[in-house]
Coordinates of C-alpha atoms and ligand atoms in Angstrom, one line a residue:
M28 CA -0.2 0.2 0.5
T29 CA 1.2 3.5 -1.0
I30 CA 1.1 5.9 1.4
C31 CA 1.8 9.9 1.8
S32 CA 3.0 9.9 5.5
T33 CA 5.6 12.2 7.2
T34 CA 7.4 9.9 6.5
L35 CA 8.2 9.0 2.9
A36 CA 10.5 11.3 0.7
A37 CA 7.7 11.6 -1.3
C38 CA 4.4 12.2 -1.5
A39 CA 1.7 11.7 -4.9
D40 CA -0.9 14.8 -5.9
I41 CA -3.9 14.0 -7.2
K42 CA -3.1 12.6 -10.5
G43 CA -0.6 11.1 -9.1
N44 CA 2.4 12.6 -10.3
T45 CA 4.7 12.1 -7.7
V46 CA 4.9 15.9 -5.6
P47 CA 9.2 15.7 -3.8
L48 CA 9.1 16.8 0.3
A49 CA 10.9 19.6 -1.2
K50 CA 7.5 21.2 -2.9
T51 CA 6.5 23.2 0.2
A52 CA 5.8 26.0 1.2
I53 CA 8.8 26.3 4.2
H54 CA 11.7 25.4 1.2
Q55 CA 10.2 28.1 -0.9
K56 CA 13.0 29.7 1.6
N57 CA 15.4 27.2 0.7
G58 CA 14.8 28.2 -3.1
Q59 CA 13.2 25.9 -4.1
S60 CA 9.6 26.9 -5.1
D61 CA 8.1 25.3 -7.4
V62 CA 5.1 25.4 -5.6
Q63 CA 2.7 28.2 -6.8
P64 CA 1.3 30.5 -3.5
L65 CA -2.1 29.0 -4.0
K66 CA -3.5 32.8 -3.3
S67 CA -1.7 33.5 -6.3
A68 CA -4.3 30.7 -7.9
F69 CA -7.3 33.0 -6.2
K70 CA -6.3 36.0 -6.9
A71 CA -9.0 37.7 -9.0
K72 CA -12.3 35.6 -7.7
F73 CA -11.9 35.9 -4.3
L74 CA -10.3 35.7 -0.5
L75 CA -8.4 31.9 0.5
G76 CA -8.3 31.6 4.2
T77 CA -7.0 30.3 7.1
A78 CA -7.2 30.3 11.0
L79 CA -3.8 30.9 13.6
N80 CA -4.0 29.2 17.0
Y81 CA -3.0 30.9 19.7
P82 CA 0.8 29.6 19.9
A83 CA 1.1 31.8 16.0
P84 CA 1.1 35.2 17.5
Q85 CA 3.4 33.9 20.1
G86 CA 6.1 32.9 18.0
K87 CA 5.4 29.3 18.2
A88 CA 4.7 27.8 15.2
P89 CA 6.6 29.6 13.1
L90 CA 5.2 26.6 10.3
D91 CA 1.6 27.7 10.4
V92 CA 2.6 31.8 10.0
D93 CA 4.4 30.3 6.9
I94 CA 2.2 28.7 5.7
A95 CA -0.3 31.0 5.9
T96 CA 1.1 33.8 4.8
S97 CA 3.1 31.6 2.2
H98 CA -0.7 30.8 0.7
F99 CA -3.1 32.0 1.8
S100 CA -4.6 36.0 2.0
A101 CA -7.3 36.2 5.3
F102 CA -6.5 34.7 7.5
T103 CA -8.8 34.1 10.7
P104 CA -7.9 34.3 14.1
A105 CA -9.2 31.0 15.7
N106 CA -9.4 31.6 19.5
S107 CA -7.2 35.6 20.5
M108 CA -10.5 37.5 19.2
K109 CA -13.2 35.6 21.2
P110 CA -14.5 36.9 24.5
D111 CA -12.8 34.3 26.5
A112 CA -9.3 35.8 25.2
L113 CA -10.5 39.6 24.9
Q114 CA -12.6 40.4 28.6
R115 CA -11.1 37.4 30.4
V116 CA -12.6 40.0 32.9
E117 CA -15.1 42.3 32.9
G118 CA -13.4 45.9 31.5
K119 CA -10.4 44.8 30.9
F120 CA -9.3 43.7 27.4
T121 CA -6.4 42.1 26.2
F122 CA -5.7 43.0 22.9
A123 CA -2.2 41.8 22.0
D124 CA -2.6 38.7 20.9
G125 CA -4.9 40.1 18.5
D126 CA -3.0 42.6 17.9
R127 CA 0.2 40.4 16.7
L128 CA -2.0 38.9 14.1
V129 CA -3.8 42.2 12.6
E130 CA -0.3 43.0 12.0
I131 CA 1.5 39.8 10.4
A132 CA -1.7 39.5 7.9
E133 CA -0.5 43.2 7.2
K134 CA 3.0 42.5 6.5
C135 CA 1.9 39.8 3.9
G136 CA -0.8 42.1 2.9
A137 CA -3.2 39.2 3.4
T138 CA -6.9 40.2 4.9
P139 CA -8.1 40.1 8.8
I140 CA -10.8 38.5 9.2
G141 CA -12.2 39.1 13.8
H142 CA -13.8 36.0 14.6
V143 CA -16.9 35.5 17.1
L144 CA -18.2 38.6 18.5
V145 CA -21.6 36.8 20.1
W146 CA -21.8 33.0 20.5
H147 CA -22.8 30.9 23.3
E148 CA -19.1 29.6 24.0
Q149 CA -16.1 30.9 24.4
T150 CA -18.0 33.5 26.8
P151 CA -17.2 34.2 30.2
A152 CA -20.2 33.8 32.9
W153 CA -20.1 37.5 33.9
F154 CA -21.6 38.0 30.9
F155 CA -25.0 36.3 31.6
Q156 CA -25.2 37.6 35.8
G157 CA -26.4 39.9 37.6
P158 CA -24.8 42.1 40.6
D159 CA -26.8 40.3 42.7
G160 CA -25.4 36.6 41.3
L161 CA -28.5 36.0 40.3
P162 CA -28.9 36.2 36.2
V163 CA -28.4 39.2 34.2
S164 CA -31.4 41.6 33.6
R165 CA -32.1 42.7 30.0
D166 CA -30.8 46.4 30.7
L167 CA -27.2 45.0 31.7
A168 CA -26.6 41.9 29.0
L169 CA -27.5 44.2 26.3
A170 CA -25.7 46.5 27.4
R171 CA -22.8 44.4 28.6
M172 CA -23.3 43.0 24.5
R173 CA -22.9 46.7 22.8
K174 CA -19.9 48.0 24.7
H175 CA -18.4 44.4 23.7
I176 CA -19.0 45.0 20.5
A177 CA -18.3 48.6 20.2
T178 CA -14.6 48.2 21.9
V179 CA -13.4 45.3 20.1
V180 CA -14.5 46.5 16.4
G181 CA -14.1 49.9 17.3
H182 CA -9.9 48.4 18.1
Y183 CA -9.6 47.3 15.3
K184 CA -11.6 49.6 13.0
G185 CA -10.5 50.4 9.4
R186 CA -8.1 46.9 10.4
V187 CA -10.4 43.8 10.7
K188 CA -12.3 44.2 6.9
Q189 CA -14.8 40.8 8.6
W190 CA -16.0 40.2 11.7
D191 CA -18.4 37.1 12.6
V192 CA -20.3 39.1 14.7
V193 CA -23.1 36.4 15.8
N194 CA -22.0 32.6 15.8
E195 CA -24.0 29.2 15.3
A196 CA -27.7 31.1 16.8
V197 CA -29.9 29.0 15.3
S198 CA -31.2 25.5 16.6
D199 CA -29.9 21.8 15.5
T200 CA -33.3 21.8 17.2
P201 CA -36.5 20.1 15.6
G202 CA -38.8 23.1 15.9
E203 CA -36.9 25.5 17.7
T204 CA -34.8 28.4 15.7
L205 CA -33.1 30.4 16.9
R206 CA -30.8 28.0 19.6
Q207 CA -32.3 28.6 23.5
T208 CA -28.7 30.3 24.3
P209 CA -27.9 32.6 27.6
W210 CA -27.8 36.1 25.1
L211 CA -31.1 34.7 23.5
K212 CA -32.3 34.4 27.9
A213 CA -31.1 37.4 29.0
I214 CA -31.8 39.9 26.0
G215 CA -34.1 38.4 24.2
L216 CA -35.0 37.7 20.4
D217 CA -33.8 41.6 19.5
Y218 CA -29.9 39.9 20.2
I219 CA -28.6 39.8 17.1
A220 CA -30.0 42.8 14.7
E221 CA -28.9 44.6 18.3
A222 CA -25.2 43.3 17.5
F223 CA -24.9 44.2 14.3
R224 CA -26.2 47.3 15.0
A225 CA -23.3 47.5 17.3
A226 CA -21.0 46.7 15.5
H227 CA -22.1 48.7 12.1
E228 CA -21.6 51.4 14.9
A229 CA -18.0 51.2 16.1
D230 CA -16.9 50.1 12.0
P231 CA -19.3 50.7 9.1
D232 CA -17.1 49.7 6.6
A233 CA -16.4 46.7 7.9
I234 CA -18.2 43.3 6.5
L235 CA -20.3 42.3 9.0
I236 CA -21.5 38.2 9.1
Y237 CA -23.9 35.7 11.1
N238 CA -21.7 32.7 10.7
D239 CA -23.2 28.6 11.6
Y240 CA -22.4 25.6 10.7
N241 CA -24.6 23.0 9.4
I242 CA -26.8 25.7 7.2
E243 CA -25.7 24.3 4.2
L244 CA -28.3 21.6 5.0
A245 CA -31.5 20.4 4.7
Y246 CA -32.6 20.6 8.9
K247 CA -31.2 23.8 8.8
R248 CA -30.9 25.9 6.4
P249 CA -34.7 26.8 6.2
K250 CA -34.2 27.9 9.6
A251 CA -31.7 30.3 9.0
L252 CA -32.4 31.7 6.4
Q253 CA -35.9 32.8 7.8
L254 CA -33.3 34.9 11.2
L255 CA -31.6 36.5 7.7
K256 CA -35.4 38.0 5.7
S257 CA -36.2 38.0 9.1
L258 CA -33.2 40.7 9.8
L259 CA -32.5 42.2 6.5
D260 CA -36.3 43.3 6.8
Q261 CA -35.7 45.3 10.1
K262 CA -32.5 46.8 8.0
V263 CA -30.8 45.6 10.4
P264 CA -26.8 45.4 8.6
I265 CA -26.0 42.3 7.5
N266 CA -23.6 41.5 5.0
A267 CA -22.9 38.0 4.7
V268 CA -23.2 34.5 5.5
G269 CA -20.6 32.7 7.6
I270 CA -20.8 28.8 5.9
Q271 CA -18.4 26.8 8.2
C272 CA -17.5 23.7 6.4
H273 CA -17.4 21.6 8.4
W274 CA -16.8 18.4 6.3
R275 CA -16.6 14.6 6.1
L276 CA -15.7 11.9 3.3
D277 CA -19.1 11.2 2.6
S278 CA -21.2 14.3 3.9
P279 CA -22.7 16.8 2.8
D280 CA -24.1 16.5 -0.7
I281 CA -21.7 19.0 -2.4
A282 CA -25.2 19.4 -4.8
E283 CA -27.8 20.6 -2.2
V284 CA -24.6 22.9 -0.8
E285 CA -24.4 24.8 -4.6
Q286 CA -28.5 25.4 -3.6
S287 CA -27.4 26.7 -0.1
I288 CA -24.9 29.2 -2.1
E289 CA -27.8 30.0 -4.9
Q290 CA -30.9 30.6 -1.5
Y291 CA -29.4 32.8 0.4
A292 CA -27.6 34.9 -2.6
A293 CA -30.9 35.1 -3.8
I294 CA -31.8 37.2 -0.5
G295 CA -29.1 39.6 -0.4
L296 CA -26.3 38.0 1.3
K297 CA -23.3 37.4 0.1
V298 CA -21.9 33.8 1.3
M299 CA -18.0 33.2 3.2
I300 CA -16.9 29.5 3.5
T301 CA -15.9 30.1 6.6
E302 CA -14.6 27.4 8.3
M303 CA -14.4 24.7 5.8
D304 CA -11.9 21.4 6.6
I305 CA -12.8 17.6 5.3
G306 CA -11.4 15.8 8.3
V307 CA -11.3 11.5 6.8
L308 CA -12.2 9.2 10.4
P309 CA -15.2 7.6 11.6
T310 CA -18.0 9.7 13.1
K311 CA -21.0 9.9 14.5
Y312 CA -21.5 13.1 14.9
Q313 CA -21.9 15.8 12.2
G314 CA -21.7 19.6 13.4
A315 CA -18.7 21.8 14.9
D316 CA -21.4 21.5 18.3
I317 CA -18.2 21.5 20.1
S318 CA -20.1 20.5 23.2
K319 CA -21.0 17.6 21.8
T320 CA -18.4 14.9 22.7
E321 CA -17.6 10.7 21.1
T322 CA -16.2 8.4 23.6
M323 CA -13.4 5.8 21.9
T324 CA -12.3 2.6 23.9
P325 CA -9.4 1.1 23.7
E326 CA -10.5 -1.6 20.9
Q327 CA -12.4 0.7 19.6
Q328 CA -9.3 2.9 18.7
A329 CA -8.5 0.7 15.2
V330 CA -11.8 0.9 14.1
M331 CA -11.8 4.8 14.3
N332 CA -8.8 6.4 14.7
P333 CA -7.4 3.9 12.1
Y334 CA -4.7 6.2 10.3
A335 CA -2.8 6.3 13.1
A336 CA 0.7 5.5 11.1
G337 CA -0.4 7.7 7.6
L338 CA -3.1 8.2 4.9
P339 CA -4.1 5.0 2.9
D340 CA -2.2 7.0 -1.3
A341 CA -6.8 5.7 -1.9
V342 CA -8.0 8.0 1.3
A343 CA -5.4 11.0 0.3
R344 CA -7.0 11.2 -3.7
T345 CA -10.5 10.7 -2.3
H346 CA -9.8 13.6 -0.2
A347 CA -8.5 16.2 -2.8
T348 CA -11.5 14.8 -5.4
R349 CA -13.8 16.3 -2.3
Y350 CA -12.1 19.9 -2.4
R351 CA -11.3 19.9 -6.3
Q352 CA -15.7 18.8 -6.9
A353 CA -16.1 21.6 -3.6
F354 CA -13.4 24.6 -4.8
E355 CA -15.0 23.6 -8.5
M356 CA -18.6 24.2 -6.8
F357 CA -17.3 27.1 -5.5
L358 CA -15.3 29.2 -8.1
R359 CA -18.8 28.7 -9.9
H360 CA -20.8 31.1 -7.1
K361 CA -17.2 33.3 -7.5
D362 CA -19.8 36.6 -8.2
V363 CA -21.5 35.5 -4.9
I364 CA -19.2 34.0 -2.4
G365 CA -16.0 36.7 -1.1
R366 CA -13.5 34.9 0.6
V367 CA -13.2 30.6 0.8
T368 CA -11.3 29.6 4.6
L369 CA -10.3 26.6 5.9
W370 CA -9.6 25.8 9.2
G371 CA -6.3 25.7 10.0
T372 CA -2.8 25.0 8.1
H373 CA -1.4 22.0 8.6
D374 CA -2.9 18.3 9.4
S375 CA -1.1 18.7 13.3
D376 CA -3.1 22.0 14.2
S377 CA -7.0 20.9 13.2
W378 CA -9.1 20.4 16.3
L379 CA -10.4 17.5 14.3
N380 CA -8.0 15.6 15.6
N381 CA -9.6 16.0 19.6
F382 CA -13.3 16.8 17.7
P383 CA -15.6 14.7 18.4
V384 CA -13.3 11.8 20.1
R385 CA -10.1 12.6 22.0
G386 CA -6.7 11.7 20.3
R387 CA -7.2 10.9 16.8
T388 CA -4.9 11.5 13.7
D389 CA -6.8 12.9 11.3
Y390 CA -6.0 14.4 7.7
P391 CA -8.5 17.3 7.0
L392 CA -7.1 19.9 6.1
L393 CA -4.1 20.4 2.4
F394 CA -0.5 20.7 4.0
D395 CA 0.3 17.4 6.5
R396 CA 1.9 17.3 9.9
Q397 CA 5.5 18.9 8.0
G398 CA 3.6 21.0 6.4
L399 CA 3.6 19.4 3.0
P400 CA 1.3 19.9 0.5
K401 CA -0.9 16.9 0.2
P402 CA -3.2 16.0 -2.6
A403 CA -5.5 17.8 -1.9
F404 CA -3.7 21.3 -1.8
F405 CA -2.5 20.4 -5.6
A406 CA -6.8 19.5 -6.6
V407 CA -8.1 22.9 -5.1
Q408 CA -4.2 24.2 -6.5
R409 CA -5.6 22.3 -10.4
A410 CA -9.7 24.1 -9.9
A411 CA -8.5 27.7 -10.3
T412 CA -5.9 26.6 -12.5
P413 CA -8.0 23.9 -14.9
Ligands
GLA528 C1 -17.1 26.4 15.7 C2 -16.0 28.2 15.8 C3 -14.8 27.9 15.9 C4 -14.0 26.8 16.0 C5 -14.3 25.0 15.5 C6 -13.6 24.0 16.6 O1 -17.0 26.4 14.1 O2 -16.6 29.3 15.1 O3 -13.9 29.5 16.3 O4 -13.9 27.0 17.5 O5 -16.0 25.2 16.3 O6 -12.9 25.2 16.3

């Protein structure tokens, strides 16, 4: 069996051509620049983004930064701009990591993306507690939300060009449109509209995005459309919908995603693909609700974590084909798609190694664990330059 792993001296691209390990972002520095920057293939099409995690702005992830600056034209902080990173303690804002990421992006001409202002995860509990320890009043919750947004968006005004304003507000539960979040409970139905208004007030030029997972799927899309249409009807300043696109090898159906993009565009919104990855490991759970977990007993290792020693070539090709089909479809809609962002730089940097099952070896991205371009990289490149 041929394995495209980190231990061999070469791997095969989508057409089976052998790709020497020297063809990498890192190796370009050593004078071997035969891999074209991926971002240049997408230049007149849409921004091609990646996400950078905590270690990157702290100077602890040179490989990630090298891949990002060489191949991507938009950077999303994976965690450094979430509420628990920026305002862990009420009134004390900590911008150092976020600032550094914005500098790294600006230095290489990439667009800094803001992620995320209002979410039910990674948001300190104090936001939702009154001074008496009881649940916060609507007025205080609204004031805190507005202050957080005004301070953060104001701090990055003119520099962070796009903001995920509200994340994952649509419910997965049948018959329920909005997720029962602490924000909904504290403020009420208008918390989403109020968040967008506050963001627009703080930076009228920023592109404001509603971001969610599985809203490209039939069970959730009608709810998202209902929410977004109602925001537009109320003249809420929202510019785009962000479809996260945390996918697997066998789902979703690309035709279903295409239909979603057409439907979101038809109501007048731009579409951003905000967190794309294609996991290759088995899971019962499809989605990105980070509170969901699955366990793996030692006996289940072989089935649940089958590629710990390397990814079989056949799986790498299937993975690449799926990326190519996705990007060919995105390119058909480049008039409405503003950005396609991958959730991470290389495979060891992916959250899918620990979600929904901890401690596995997944291969969801375009670069392998050494930072080498995978068949999926070449498939995406070829989709843009057929
Ligand atoms: C969601 C969030 C992201 C990130 C991913 C998992 O999709 O929007 O910020 O936390 O989950 O890494």
